[in-house]
Each structure stands twice: as structure tokens, then as C-alpha cells.
Coordinates of C-alpha atoms in Angstrom, one line a residue:
M211 CA -35.3 -0.4 34.1
P212 CA -31.7 -0.6 34.4
T213 CA -29.9 1.0 37.3
K214 CA -27.9 4.0 37.1
P215 CA -24.8 2.5 38.4
A216 CA -25.3 -0.1 35.6
S217 CA -25.4 2.6 32.9
N218 CA -22.3 4.1 33.9
R219 CA -20.2 1.0 33.9
R220 CA -21.5 0.6 30.1
E221 CA -20.2 4.1 29.5
L222 CA -17.1 3.4 31.1
V223 CA -16.8 0.0 29.1
F224 CA -17.6 1.9 25.9
I225 CA -15.2 4.6 26.5
A226 CA -12.1 1.9 27.4
S227 CA -13.2 0.2 24.6
L228 CA -12.5 3.2 22.4
V229 CA -9.2 4.3 24.1
A230 CA -8.1 0.9 23.9
L231 CA -8.9 0.7 20.1
F232 CA -7.3 4.4 19.5
V233 CA -4.2 3.1 21.4
L234 CA -4.0 -0.3 19.5
F235 CA -4.5 1.8 16.2
C236 CA -1.5 4.0 17.4
L237 CA 0.5 1.4 18.1
L238 CA -0.2 -0.7 15.1
P239 CA 2.1 0.8 12.8
I240 CA 5.1 0.6 15.2
G241 CA 4.2 -2.9 16.0
L242 CA 4.4 -3.6 11.9
E243 CA 7.4 -1.2 11.7
L244 CA 8.9 -3.4 14.5
A245 CA 7.4 -6.7 12.8
R246 CA 8.9 -5.4 9.2
N247 CA 12.5 -4.3 10.9
Y248 CA 13.0 -7.6 12.7
L249 CA 12.2 -9.5 9.5
A250 CA 14.7 -7.4 7.5
E251 CA 17.4 -8.4 10.1
V252 CA 16.6 -12.2 10.0
R253 CA 16.8 -12.2 6.1
A254 CA 19.6 -10.2 6.2
Q255 CA 21.4 -12.4 8.6
R256 CA 20.1 -15.3 6.8
L257 CA 21.7 -13.9 3.6
L258 CA 24.9 -13.1 4.9
A259 CA 25.6 -16.4 6.4
H260 CA 24.7 -18.0 3.0
A261 CA 27.0 -15.9 1.3
K262 CA 29.8 -16.8 3.8
T263 CA 29.0 -20.4 3.1
L264 CA 29.4 -20.3 -0.6
I265 CA 32.6 -18.1 -0.4
R266 CA 34.1 -20.5 2.2
H267 CA 33.1 -23.3 -0.3
D268 CA 34.7 -21.5 -3.0
G269 CA 37.9 -22.0 -0.9
L270 CA 38.2 -18.2 -0.7
P271 CA 39.6 -16.4 2.7
L272 CA 37.1 -14.2 5.1
T273 CA 39.4 -13.8 7.9
P274 CA 43.2 -12.9 8.3
S275 CA 43.9 -16.5 9.4
E276 CA 42.0 -18.1 6.4
M277 CA 44.4 -15.5 4.0
D278 CA 47.4 -16.3 6.0
R279 CA 46.6 -20.5 5.0
F280 CA 45.4 -19.4 1.3
V281 CA 49.3 -18.3 0.7
P282 CA 51.2 -21.3 2.2
N283 CA 54.7 -20.0 3.4
P284 CA 57.5 -21.3 1.4
P285 CA 60.8 -22.7 2.7
A286 CA 62.7 -19.7 3.9
N287 CA 65.3 -20.5 1.4
Q288 CA 63.4 -20.3 -1.8
N289 CA 61.3 -17.4 -0.8
A290 CA 62.6 -14.3 -2.8
A291 CA 60.9 -11.6 -0.3
P292 CA 64.0 -11.0 2.1
V293 CA 65.9 -10.5 -1.2
Y294 CA 63.7 -8.0 -2.4
D295 CA 63.4 -6.4 0.7
Q296 CA 67.3 -6.0 1.1
I297 CA 66.8 -4.7 -2.8
M298 CA 64.1 -1.4 -1.3
T299 CA 66.7 -0.7 1.7
I300 CA 69.5 0.0 -1.2
M301 CA 67.0 2.1 -3.0
T302 CA 65.6 3.9 -0.4
Q303 CA 69.5 4.8 0.9
H304 CA 70.1 6.3 -2.7
P305 CA 67.6 9.2 -3.1
K306 CA 69.6 10.9 -5.6
W307 CA 68.6 7.7 -8.2
R308 CA 65.2 8.9 -8.4
A309 CA 66.1 12.2 -9.7
L310 CA 67.6 10.8 -12.6
Q311 CA 64.2 8.5 -13.6
P312 CA 62.3 10.8 -16.0
G313 CA 65.2 10.4 -18.2
V314 CA 65.2 7.0 -17.8
Y315 CA 61.5 6.4 -18.3
W316 CA 61.5 8.7 -21.9
A317 CA 64.7 6.4 -23.0
V318 CA 62.3 3.4 -22.7
F319 CA 59.2 5.1 -24.0
D320 CA 61.2 6.4 -27.1
W321 CA 62.5 2.8 -27.8
L322 CA 59.3 1.2 -27.3
A323 CA 56.8 3.7 -28.8
P324 CA 54.6 3.6 -30.9
S325 CA 53.5 0.4 -30.1
L326 CA 53.3 0.7 -26.4
P327 CA 50.2 1.9 -24.8
R328 CA 50.7 5.6 -23.7
T329 CA 48.9 4.8 -20.5
V330 CA 51.8 2.7 -19.4
F331 CA 53.7 5.7 -18.5
F332 CA 51.2 8.0 -18.2
Y333 CA 52.8 10.0 -15.5
L334 CA 55.2 11.1 -18.1
S335 CA 55.3 15.2 -19.2
N336 CA 57.5 17.6 -20.5
R337 CA 59.9 15.4 -22.6
P338 CA 63.7 16.6 -22.8
T339 CA 64.6 17.7 -26.3
N340 CA 67.7 17.1 -26.0
N341 CA 68.1 13.2 -27.0
A342 CA 71.7 12.4 -26.4
L343 CA 70.8 14.0 -22.5
I344 CA 68.2 11.3 -22.3
L345 CA 70.5 8.6 -23.2
Q346 CA 73.5 9.9 -21.0
T347 CA 71.0 10.1 -18.1
A348 CA 69.9 6.4 -19.0
Q349 CA 73.4 5.2 -18.6
Q350 CA 74.3 7.1 -15.9
Y351 CA 71.4 5.3 -14.0
V352 CA 72.1 2.1 -15.3
Q353 CA 75.8 2.3 -14.1
N354 CA 74.7 4.0 -10.7
T355 CA 72.2 1.1 -10.0
A356 CA 74.2 -1.8 -11.0
L357 CA 74.7 -2.9 -7.4
L358 CA 70.9 -3.8 -7.4
I359 CA 71.5 -6.6 -10.3
P360 CA 73.1 -9.3 -8.5
L361 CA 70.5 -9.1 -5.9
L362 CA 67.9 -9.3 -8.3
E363 CA 69.4 -12.2 -9.9
K364 CA 69.6 -14.0 -6.6
A365 CA 65.8 -13.1 -6.1
T366 CA 64.4 -14.4 -9.4
S367 CA 66.3 -17.7 -8.9
R368 CA 64.0 -18.5 -6.1
P369 CA 60.5 -19.8 -7.2
Y370 CA 58.5 -18.2 -4.5
C371 CA 57.5 -14.5 -3.0
K372 CA 55.8 -14.2 -0.4
F373 CA 56.2 -10.8 1.8
P374 CA 55.0 -10.9 5.4
R375 CA 51.6 -8.8 5.4
N376 CA 49.4 -8.4 8.5
W377 CA 46.1 -9.2 6.8
R378 CA 44.3 -8.0 10.2
L379 CA 45.1 -4.7 9.0
S380 CA 43.1 -5.2 5.8
Y381 CA 42.0 -1.8 3.8
S382 CA 44.5 0.1 5.5
L383 CA 47.3 -2.6 4.3
T384 CA 50.1 -1.2 1.9
F385 CA 52.5 -2.4 -0.2
P386 CA 55.3 -0.4 -1.2
E387 CA 57.1 -3.4 -2.9
Y388 CA 54.9 -3.0 -5.7
Y389 CA 56.3 0.5 -6.7
M390 CA 59.9 -0.7 -6.2
M391 CA 59.1 -3.9 -8.3
R392 CA 57.8 -1.3 -11.2
D393 CA 61.0 0.8 -10.8
L394 CA 63.0 -2.3 -11.3
N395 CA 61.2 -3.5 -14.4
T396 CA 62.0 -0.2 -15.9
L397 CA 65.6 -0.7 -15.1
L398 CA 65.9 -3.9 -16.5
V399 CA 64.0 -2.9 -19.5
L400 CA 66.2 -0.2 -20.0
R401 CA 69.0 -2.3 -19.3
A402 CA 67.6 -4.7 -22.2
Y403 CA 67.7 -1.6 -24.5
L404 CA 70.9 -0.8 -24.2
F405 CA 72.1 -4.5 -24.7
N406 CA 70.0 -4.9 -27.8
R407 CA 71.9 -1.3 -29.1
Q408 CA 75.4 -3.0 -28.4
D409 CA 73.9 -5.8 -30.6
K410 CA 73.8 -8.0 -27.7
P411 CA 70.4 -9.7 -28.1
L412 CA 70.9 -12.6 -25.6
E413 CA 71.8 -10.3 -22.6
A414 CA 69.3 -8.3 -23.5
L415 CA 66.5 -10.9 -23.6
H416 CA 67.9 -12.2 -20.2
Q417 CA 66.8 -8.8 -18.7
I418 CA 63.2 -9.7 -19.9
E419 CA 63.7 -13.2 -18.6
L420 CA 64.7 -11.8 -15.1
G421 CA 61.6 -8.9 -15.1
A422 CA 59.1 -11.7 -16.3
K423 CA 60.2 -13.8 -13.2
M424 CA 60.0 -10.7 -10.8
S425 CA 56.3 -10.2 -12.2
Q426 CA 55.5 -13.7 -11.3
H427 CA 56.4 -12.9 -7.9
L428 CA 54.6 -9.4 -7.5
G429 CA 51.8 -11.6 -8.7
S430 CA 52.1 -13.7 -6.1
D431 CA 49.9 -11.5 -3.7
P432 CA 46.6 -12.6 -3.6
V433 CA 44.7 -9.2 -4.2
D434 CA 43.4 -7.5 -7.3
I435 CA 46.4 -4.5 -7.1
A436 CA 48.8 -7.1 -7.6
F437 CA 46.9 -8.3 -10.9
Q438 CA 46.9 -4.7 -12.1
M439 CA 50.4 -4.0 -11.2
Q440 CA 51.8 -7.4 -12.9
S441 CA 49.5 -6.6 -16.1
S442 CA 51.4 -3.2 -16.2
L443 CA 54.9 -4.9 -15.8
D444 CA 54.4 -7.6 -18.4
T445 CA 52.9 -4.9 -20.7
L446 CA 56.4 -3.2 -20.8
L447 CA 58.3 -6.6 -21.0
H448 CA 56.0 -7.8 -23.8
Y449 CA 56.7 -4.8 -26.0
A450 CA 60.4 -5.0 -25.3
W451 CA 60.7 -8.8 -26.3
L452 CA 59.2 -7.8 -29.4
R453 CA 61.9 -5.2 -30.1
I454 CA 64.4 -7.3 -29.4
V455 CA 63.1 -10.4 -31.5
E456 CA 62.2 -7.9 -34.0
S457 CA 65.6 -6.4 -34.5
H458 CA 67.4 -10.1 -34.6
P459 CA 65.0 -12.1 -36.8
N460 CA 67.4 -14.7 -38.5
D461 CA 69.2 -15.4 -35.5
P462 CA 68.0 -19.3 -34.1
K463 CA 69.6 -18.7 -30.8
V464 CA 67.8 -15.4 -30.2
L465 CA 64.6 -17.2 -31.3
A466 CA 64.9 -20.0 -28.9
Y467 CA 65.7 -18.0 -26.2
A468 CA 63.0 -15.5 -27.0
A469 CA 60.5 -18.8 -26.8
K470 CA 61.7 -19.4 -23.4
V471 CA 61.5 -16.2 -22.3
S472 CA 58.0 -15.5 -23.7
R473 CA 56.8 -19.0 -21.8
M474 CA 57.7 -17.1 -18.6
L475 CA 55.4 -14.3 -19.5
E476 CA 52.4 -16.5 -19.1
P477 CA 49.1 -14.7 -17.9
P478 CA 47.5 -16.2 -15.0
P479 CA 44.6 -18.5 -16.0
N480 CA 42.0 -16.6 -14.4
L481 CA 41.3 -14.0 -11.8
N482 CA 39.5 -16.4 -8.8
Y483 CA 43.2 -16.2 -6.9
Y484 CA 42.9 -12.5 -6.9
L485 CA 39.5 -12.3 -5.5
A486 CA 40.8 -13.2 -2.2
G487 CA 41.6 -10.1 -1.1
S488 CA 38.4 -8.7 -2.1
T489 CA 36.5 -11.0 0.0
L490 CA 38.7 -10.7 3.1
T491 CA 38.0 -7.0 2.8
T492 CA 34.4 -6.9 2.5
E493 CA 34.6 -9.4 5.6
S494 CA 36.7 -6.7 7.3
I495 CA 34.0 -4.3 7.0
D496 CA 31.3 -6.2 8.3
E497 CA 33.4 -6.7 11.2
L498 CA 34.4 -3.0 11.8
I499 CA 30.6 -2.4 11.8
K500 CA 30.2 -5.2 14.5
K501 CA 32.5 -3.6 16.6
E502 CA 32.1 0.2 15.7
G503 CA 28.5 0.1 15.0
P504 CA 27.1 1.4 11.6
A505 CA 26.8 5.3 13.2
R506 CA 30.3 5.3 14.2
V507 CA 32.2 3.7 11.2
L508 CA 32.6 6.8 9.4
R509 CA 34.5 8.4 12.2
A510 CA 36.3 5.1 13.0
L511 CA 37.6 5.3 9.3
D512 CA 38.1 9.2 8.8
P513 CA 42.0 9.1 10.4
I514 CA 43.0 6.5 8.1
G515 CA 42.0 8.5 5.2
N516 CA 42.9 11.7 6.5
T517 CA 46.6 10.6 7.5
S518 CA 47.2 8.2 4.6
S519 CA 50.7 9.0 3.0
H520 CA 50.4 6.4 0.1
P521 CA 49.2 7.4 -3.1
S522 CA 45.7 5.8 -4.8
G523 CA 45.8 2.4 -5.2
D524 CA 48.9 1.9 -3.0
S525 CA 46.3 0.6 0.2
F526 CA 42.6 -0.5 0.7
D527 CA 42.2 2.8 2.6
S528 CA 41.4 5.3 0.1
F529 CA 38.6 2.5 -0.9
V530 CA 36.9 2.0 2.6
T531 CA 37.2 5.9 3.2
E532 CA 35.8 6.5 0.2
V533 CA 33.0 3.9 0.5
W534 CA 31.8 5.3 3.9
N535 CA 32.1 8.8 3.1
R536 CA 29.7 8.2 0.3
L537 CA 27.3 6.2 2.7
G538 CA 27.4 9.4 4.8
E539 CA 26.3 11.6 2.0
R540 CA 23.4 8.9 0.7
S541 CA 22.0 8.3 4.3
P542 CA 23.0 9.8 7.6
S543 CA 25.1 7.2 9.5
S544 CA 22.4 7.4 12.3
T545 CA 20.1 5.5 9.9
F546 CA 22.0 3.3 8.5
T547 CA 21.0 0.0 10.4
R548 CA 22.5 -3.1 11.2
S549 CA 20.3 -5.2 8.9
Q550 CA 21.1 -2.6 6.1
A551 CA 24.9 -3.5 6.4
E552 CA 24.6 -7.1 6.6
R553 CA 22.7 -7.1 3.3
M554 CA 25.1 -5.0 1.7
I555 CA 27.9 -6.9 2.7
G556 CA 26.4 -10.4 2.1
L557 CA 25.3 -9.1 -1.5
E558 CA 28.9 -8.1 -2.2
L559 CA 30.1 -11.8 -1.3
L560 CA 27.3 -13.2 -3.5
Y561 CA 28.6 -11.1 -6.4
L562 CA 32.2 -12.3 -5.6
H563 CA 30.6 -15.8 -5.3
R564 CA 29.2 -15.5 -9.1
L565 CA 32.5 -14.0 -10.2
Y566 CA 34.2 -17.1 -9.0
Q567 CA 31.9 -19.5 -10.5
I568 CA 32.2 -17.5 -14.0
N569 CA 35.8 -17.9 -13.7
R570 CA 36.0 -21.5 -13.0
V571 CA 33.1 -22.5 -15.5
Y572 CA 34.8 -20.4 -18.4
A573 CA 38.3 -21.1 -17.3
K574 CA 39.8 -22.2 -20.7
D575 CA 37.5 -19.7 -22.7
P576 CA 38.8 -16.2 -21.9
Y577 CA 36.1 -14.7 -24.5
R578 CA 33.0 -16.2 -22.9
N579 CA 34.6 -15.2 -19.5
Y580 CA 34.8 -11.6 -20.0
L581 CA 30.9 -11.6 -21.8
A582 CA 29.6 -13.7 -18.8
I583 CA 31.7 -11.0 -16.3
H584 CA 30.0 -8.1 -18.3
Q585 CA 26.4 -9.5 -18.3
L586 CA 26.8 -10.3 -14.6
E587 CA 27.6 -6.2 -13.9
A588 CA 25.3 -5.1 -16.1
T589 CA 22.6 -7.1 -14.2
T590 CA 23.8 -6.1 -10.9
A591 CA 23.7 -2.6 -12.0
Q592 CA 20.0 -2.6 -12.7
A593 CA 19.6 -4.5 -9.5
A594 CA 21.6 -1.4 -7.8
K595 CA 19.0 1.3 -9.3
K596 CA 16.4 -0.3 -7.4
A597 CA 18.2 -0.6 -4.7
P598 CA 21.4 1.4 -4.2
R599 CA 22.0 1.0 -0.3
D600 CA 21.7 -2.7 -0.7
Y601 CA 24.4 -2.7 -3.7
F602 CA 26.5 0.2 -2.3
L603 CA 29.7 -1.5 -2.3
I604 CA 29.1 -3.2 -5.6
S605 CA 28.2 -0.4 -7.3
F606 CA 31.4 1.4 -5.9
D607 CA 33.8 -1.3 -6.8
S608 CA 32.4 -0.9 -10.1
S609 CA 32.8 3.1 -10.2
S610 CA 35.9 3.0 -12.1
S611 CA 36.5 2.1 -15.5
S612 CA 40.1 0.8 -14.4
S613 CA 38.7 -1.3 -10.8
S614 CA 35.6 -3.2 -12.2
Y615 CA 35.7 -6.7 -12.8
T616 CA 35.0 -6.4 -16.8
S617 CA 38.5 -4.2 -16.7
F618 CA 40.2 -6.8 -15.1
S619 CA 38.9 -9.4 -17.3
S620 CA 39.8 -7.4 -20.2
N621 CA 43.5 -6.7 -19.2
L622 CA 43.4 -10.3 -19.0
L623 CA 42.6 -11.0 -22.4
Q624 CA 45.3 -8.4 -23.5
L625 CA 47.7 -10.7 -21.6
Q626 CA 46.3 -13.3 -23.1
T627 CA 46.8 -11.4 -27.0
Y628 CA 50.2 -10.5 -26.1
R629 CA 50.8 -14.3 -25.5
T630 CA 49.3 -15.3 -28.6
Q631 CA 51.1 -12.7 -31.1
R632 CA 54.5 -13.6 -29.4
Q633 CA 53.9 -17.4 -30.4
L634 CA 52.7 -16.3 -33.8
L635 CA 55.6 -13.8 -34.4
L636 CA 58.1 -16.8 -33.5
Y637 CA 56.4 -19.2 -35.7
L638 CA 56.2 -16.7 -38.7
L639 CA 60.0 -16.2 -38.3
K640 CA 60.9 -19.7 -38.1
Y641 CA 58.9 -20.5 -41.2
R642 CA 60.8 -17.8 -43.1
L643 CA 64.2 -19.2 -41.8
Q644 CA 63.2 -22.6 -43.8
N645 CA 61.1 -21.5 -46.8
H646 CA 62.4 -18.1 -46.9
Q647 CA 59.2 -16.3 -47.2
F648 CA 56.5 -16.1 -45.1
P649 CA 53.1 -18.4 -45.4
N650 CA 50.2 -17.0 -47.0
N651 CA 47.9 -17.7 -44.2
L652 CA 48.2 -19.4 -40.8
Q653 CA 46.2 -22.7 -41.8
G654 CA 49.4 -24.8 -40.5
L655 CA 48.7 -24.0 -37.2
P656 CA 46.3 -25.3 -34.7
L657 CA 43.1 -23.2 -34.5
N658 CA 44.0 -23.0 -30.8
E659 CA 46.9 -21.4 -31.1
V660 CA 45.8 -18.7 -33.8
I661 CA 42.5 -17.5 -31.8
D662 CA 42.6 -13.5 -31.0
P663 CA 41.0 -13.6 -27.2
F664 CA 39.2 -10.6 -28.1
T665 CA 36.9 -11.9 -30.9
D666 CA 37.1 -15.8 -30.6
R667 CA 38.4 -15.8 -34.0
P668 CA 41.5 -16.2 -35.8
M669 CA 43.7 -13.3 -35.5
R670 CA 44.3 -11.0 -38.4
Y671 CA 47.1 -12.0 -40.7
Q672 CA 48.5 -10.0 -43.6
K673 CA 51.3 -10.0 -45.8
T674 CA 52.7 -6.9 -47.0
H675 CA 54.3 -5.5 -49.8
Q676 CA 57.7 -4.8 -48.3
G677 CA 58.1 -8.7 -47.4
G678 CA 57.0 -8.6 -44.2
F679 CA 53.4 -8.9 -42.4
I680 CA 51.0 -7.5 -40.1
L681 CA 49.1 -9.1 -37.0
A682 CA 46.2 -7.4 -35.5
S683 CA 43.7 -7.6 -33.0
P684 CA 40.9 -5.1 -32.6
G685 CA 41.8 -5.3 -28.9
A686 CA 39.1 -3.9 -26.4
R687 CA 37.3 -2.4 -29.4
A688 CA 35.8 -5.8 -30.4
L689 CA 33.9 -6.0 -27.0
N690 CA 33.3 -1.7 -26.8
P691 CA 33.4 0.2 -30.0
S692 CA 33.6 3.3 -27.9
S693 CA 36.7 2.3 -25.7
A694 CA 39.7 4.4 -26.3
E695 CA 42.4 1.7 -26.6
S696 CA 43.8 0.8 -29.8
E697 CA 44.5 -2.1 -32.0
I698 CA 47.1 -4.5 -30.7
V699 CA 49.3 -4.6 -33.7
V700 CA 52.5 -6.2 -34.3
R701 CA 54.2 -5.1 -37.5
F702 CA 57.5 -6.5 -39.1
P703 CA 59.8 -5.4 -40.2
F704 CA 59.1 -2.8 -37.1
Q705 CA 58.0 0.9 -38.1
P706 CA 59.0 3.1 -35.8

């Protein structure tokens, strides 16, 4: 018969076992959660490291020093940036010029309408009823700003343009030169209009040539806002070019100079160059998280958003502040972990890598390039519905119709369509000079010269009963029937 102490020991062991099992049962979920968090951290770190490796293999920058090397410094005597700085200083010293600009914009818009997309001058309102006053204001503006033209001639004679950028500022970096260039571009188109009124088409085309060179300078910054602004400038220049050529269709000298200027309005081959700003900004957000911690990023960025005096699009600050404001709304910053941040950054970089590969593969096929980017955005949007935190940055990139990469690709198609229509217009006018009539079709041209980038089929061409013709592309509607964009049409003779 067992002794009483032995019986007590067994009871104690049994109780201790129950306690141990209870403690183990209580700690098991905690252990599993810790293990899951650890595995998530490891996977997020590997994803981010893999994404950075791919981005660097693509040749895109991730750090400010890499960005500096991405755009080499040109020789000082070939860099137009210092001259543009001089122009901006002069414009700043004459604030009264800005008071004349609304009349200037209306003069340009009236000349180029109705073909010109209204979005180019989306900020116009309250058109003056006195047309003579608009013209008088435009002429006064040209006279007052005449001192800028020699400097602009000097700037555009230089092949390169690299403004000093502190890429370490990344998301808070501003680009005030872009808005100065927009105003200069409008001035040049206005001068072209006035020269054309005076029956001086060569001088008018020279203004478009200066604008085309300046637009190329603006587009030398490897950020997507540079491409957007360049697209806006080139659209205005394209329609001004059309008006000059259409009003002097029988002058061989005008047509020859117009062909030269048209080549200067060449759109970029693809958008890969402009992905550099996106990869740098994404990595900068990652560095900020490392420095401040996920819980403090919102507070660290708030002052940027609250004190910025720049309009939307003038810097990256509105983008990043809005990102973190929305992150704070979707999930408290205290629960936004480092591994979640790494996964979000890694997926954004992988997305940019895939965009780069699409642009590389379809570099000579803009139509399929657009379709591939559209498919990538659609697939990513589906994944974002299942994991909104993971795809937050990508979703934010695509949330605005004007900032999505599908929109950028569509803008590129539009610039390429403009180029095709300019080439066809020159061909048709030269054909009429030689044959005294327009051709019945475009079969005399190589197929690649008549393809409409929006449809991947020949541009629609139709002779009219008035002895003219119509060149038409459905534009963005060919890719998105619900698009509000109009057809891209060239009518000869021009019908205001």
C-alpha cells in the first residue's frame, strides 16, 4: 500500500502537469503569432530585397546618388538650365506680366480652337467679350516680354538641360521651372500666331521650333510630372504647327521647314526613363519608415503637407502626405508594422519593374504596350481588393485617372498620333503640289507611316467634296469607349 507522501507527490505532479498544459495552451497562440510575424518579416525582407535587385538590374535608381548618375552632368557651356534660371529671375521681377496672361491665353485658345483639347487650358474662365481687347492685350504682352527671346534662343541652342536637383528631398522636391516653361511655351505660340497673321510663316514656325527644343529640355528630368508637362507643351505646339501649315499649304519652303520642326516634336520612345522618379520616391518612403518608424511617419510628413505652398503636381509632397493620411485612416499607425511596410514597398517596386519590362518588350509597338499596361493595372487592382494594405501604394498611384500609368501610356499614344498626322499632312500637301489633287487613298505610303497608334490600323483618310480631306483617329475612345476624349481630327482646309 503506497505511503501518504508518495500519494501527495503524484497529486502535485498531476496538478503541475495540468498547470503546465494550461500555460502551454495559453502561450501557444502567442507563440504561433510570434512565429507568423517572424515568417512575415522574413518573407517581406526577401520580397523587398528581390524587388530592389530587379530594379537595379533594370538600371533604375533607388538612391539620390544613383539618381545623380542616372542623368549625367553635361558640360557647363552645353547646359541650358542656367539660362532658364536667368529667364525665371526676369519673369519674377515683372509681376505685372502675369496680369496680362489671361488675355494671352484666350488669344491662343481662339486661334487653335476648336481642334485644341479644352483640357490644355482647363483653367480658363470668363472670356472677355471684346475680341479687339484680347488681341491688344496679347500684342502688349509680346512687346513687354521681348527681352526674354534672346535668352530663350540661347537656351534652346544648347543640347542639354539639367537643373540642379537635390534628390535627397525626393517627395518634397519642387519643380518651379516647369510652370515658367509652360508660360514661355504659351508666349512662343502667341508669337507664332501674330507672325502668322502678318503672313510670316517661317518666323511663326521658328517660334514652334524654339518651343519644341524647350519641351525636350523640360522632358529631360526623369520624373513622370516632366512627361506630363512635356505632353501638354507638345500638344499646344502641335496644333499651332497645324494652323501655320494649313494656312500656307502651297509654299515649298514652309513645308520643308515644317517637316524639320515636326521632327523636333518627336515623342519619347517609351516611359521607362520617367520611372526613375517613381523608384526613387518609393525607396525614399522605405528609408523614411526605417528612420522614423511606421508609427511616426504620418507625424513626420504632416508638416510637409501643411506648409507646402506649391500647387498639386509641383512636388511630391502632396503625393506622400496623402498616402500616409490615407494609411492612417485605413489602419491606425500604431498597428502598421515594419513587415507590412516592407511588403508594400516591395510590391510597388515589383510593379514598377513589370512596367519597365512591358515598355522594353513593346518599345516599337505602342498599341500593344498600352494593352499590356492596362492588363497589368487590371490584374493588380484585383489583387489589391484581396490585400488592400499590401497594394496600397500601387492603388494610390492608379487612383487618379491622370496619374495612372495607363493614362501616361495613352498620352504617349496621343503624341505618336499627332506625329503620324503631321507626317501625313505634309505628304498629302506635297502630293497635291506635284499632282494637282489629293490621292484617293494612302496606299502609296509604307504601312508603318500610316498606322494609327490607337487602333493599330491605318489612319482613317477621306477626301471631301470641297477638294480637301479628313484625317481622323478615334483617339482614346478606341481603347475606352466611355472616354470623354474627342476624336483626333485634321481637316483640310481648316474649318474654325
